[in-house]
C-alpha positions as MATLAB code, in Angstrom:
seq = 'LFSCKNNEGDVTLEDIEVNESDTAREINNDNGVIYSDSIIKNLQGKWKETEYPFREAHFENTKVKFIEEGVAEETVFREYTISKDCPFEVNNIKNAGGDDIFLVIAETSTCEIINVSGDTLTLAGFNVSSNSDYHIIYKKLE';
ca = [
      47.002   97.532  272.814;
      50.707   97.464  273.537;
      53.489   99.919  274.160;
      57.239  100.021  273.783;
      57.567  101.649  277.223;
      58.199   99.807  280.454;
      55.211   98.301  282.201;
      55.239  100.607  285.227;
      51.979  102.568  285.359;
      50.513  101.023  282.198;
      46.789  101.533  281.701;
      44.660   98.525  280.791;
      41.454   98.546  278.757;
      39.456   97.977  281.934;
      40.691  101.383  283.171;
      39.404  103.251  280.084;
      35.742  104.059  279.576;
      34.883  104.736  275.938;
      31.597  106.204  274.845;
      31.323  105.438  271.120;
      28.604  108.008  270.388;
      30.731  110.828  271.866;
      33.726  109.742  269.797;
      31.680  109.651  266.577;
      30.150  113.060  267.318;
      33.593  114.600  267.845;
      34.834  113.186  264.547;
      31.753  114.462  262.713;
      32.128  117.895  264.305;
      35.799  118.022  263.315;
      34.956  117.110  259.713;
      32.226  119.766  259.662;
      34.640  122.425  260.877;
      37.227  121.495  258.265;
      34.574  121.508  255.529;
      33.146  124.848  256.688;
      36.608  126.443  256.818;
      37.312  125.274  253.273;
      34.081  126.812  251.954;
      34.727  130.080  253.807;
      38.233  130.218  252.305;
      36.831  129.706  248.780;
      34.189  132.426  249.278;
      36.657  135.231  249.987;
      36.490  138.180  247.569;
      33.905  139.769  245.303;
      31.314  137.925  243.236;
      28.996  139.303  240.509;
      25.655  137.758  239.575;
      25.676  136.439  236.016;
      22.037  137.189  235.061;
      21.713  140.542  236.842;
      25.113  142.298  236.764;
      24.070  144.966  239.290;
      24.036  142.477  242.154;
      27.257  141.553  243.939;
      28.310  139.595  246.998;
      31.428  140.589  248.964;
      32.916  138.080  251.389;
      35.559  139.163  253.926;
      36.527  136.490  256.452;
      33.223  135.503  258.093;
      31.269  138.570  256.967;
      29.246  139.073  253.799;
      27.662  142.088  252.126;
      25.131  141.780  249.298;
      25.011  144.854  247.038;
      22.067  145.444  244.726;
      21.111  148.368  242.516;
      18.124  150.439  243.598;
      18.190  149.585  247.304;
      17.515  152.643  249.473;
      19.401  151.471  252.553;
      23.180  151.237  252.506;
      24.296  147.611  252.644;
      26.467  146.458  255.521;
      28.636  143.460  256.256;
      26.919  140.784  258.338;
      28.404  137.761  260.111;
      27.682  134.438  258.430;
      28.319  130.773  259.097;
      28.314  127.664  256.950;
      26.161  124.866  258.345;
      24.651  121.486  257.500;
      21.334  122.753  258.946;
      19.284  125.949  258.887;
      18.632  126.867  262.529;
      15.693  129.183  261.690;
      12.090  128.740  260.586;
      12.339  130.058  257.014;
       9.929  129.837  254.090;
      12.573  129.838  251.334;
      13.934  126.341  251.993;
      11.836  123.456  250.678;
      12.970  119.852  250.225;
      16.590  120.453  251.207;
      18.697  117.361  250.631;
      20.944  115.670  253.150;
      24.047  116.872  251.290;
      22.943  120.531  251.143;
      25.077  123.153  252.885;
      23.592  126.425  254.129;
      24.805  130.009  254.229;
      23.351  131.181  257.554;
      23.074  134.856  258.532;
      21.967  134.974  262.169;
      21.408  138.759  262.281;
      18.645  138.494  259.675;
      17.597  134.901  260.558;
      18.077  133.792  256.951;
      19.426  130.696  255.220;
      20.173  129.823  251.623;
      21.554  126.653  250.109;
      25.131  127.374  249.011;
      27.436  125.698  246.543;
      30.935  126.910  245.636;
      32.686  125.271  242.717;
      35.794  126.929  241.308;
      34.864  130.480  240.282;
      31.094  129.837  240.537;
      28.944  130.518  243.600;
      25.309  129.397  243.637;
      22.745  130.446  246.234;
      19.483  128.529  246.026;
      16.150  128.313  247.742;
      12.416  128.550  247.198;
      10.559  131.686  246.087;
       7.168  131.777  247.820;
       5.875  134.470  245.424;
       6.442  132.419  242.267;
       6.082  129.071  244.084;
       9.278  127.815  242.426;
      12.900  127.095  243.205;
      15.527  129.755  242.487;
      19.251  129.589  241.761;
      21.298  132.785  241.858;
      24.635  132.232  240.123;
      27.660  134.450  240.791;
      31.088  134.490  239.124;
      34.215  135.463  241.074;
      35.633  138.911  240.294;
      38.915  138.785  242.224;
];
């Protein structure tokens, strides 16, 4: 290492302690934050399910509300995060891949695999009743 400044008070490599695992973790965390922010930005607005048009998802900042016909309780916005891991013990995630990203709703302790591509949002997981994978596809409304 060298500097264009004068040599008074220069720091040598012997004076600096570098922990490589901490540095790598910080870089990975920074990349995760940038990636998460990008997904959250792309989610903003209203989405309608393609196969069942009476189901919608509304994303406002870091809150989401799922609206479905025939539900007795009024739906409310809930805080969500985007994560590389599901922090809860859930039965709807089987064989998640290393590249999968999760929509995590802490209030309900739920996770779903999420993919946003252009005007298409896909939420995926495993249905324990039918013992099969599911993919719910939404198209952006606004």
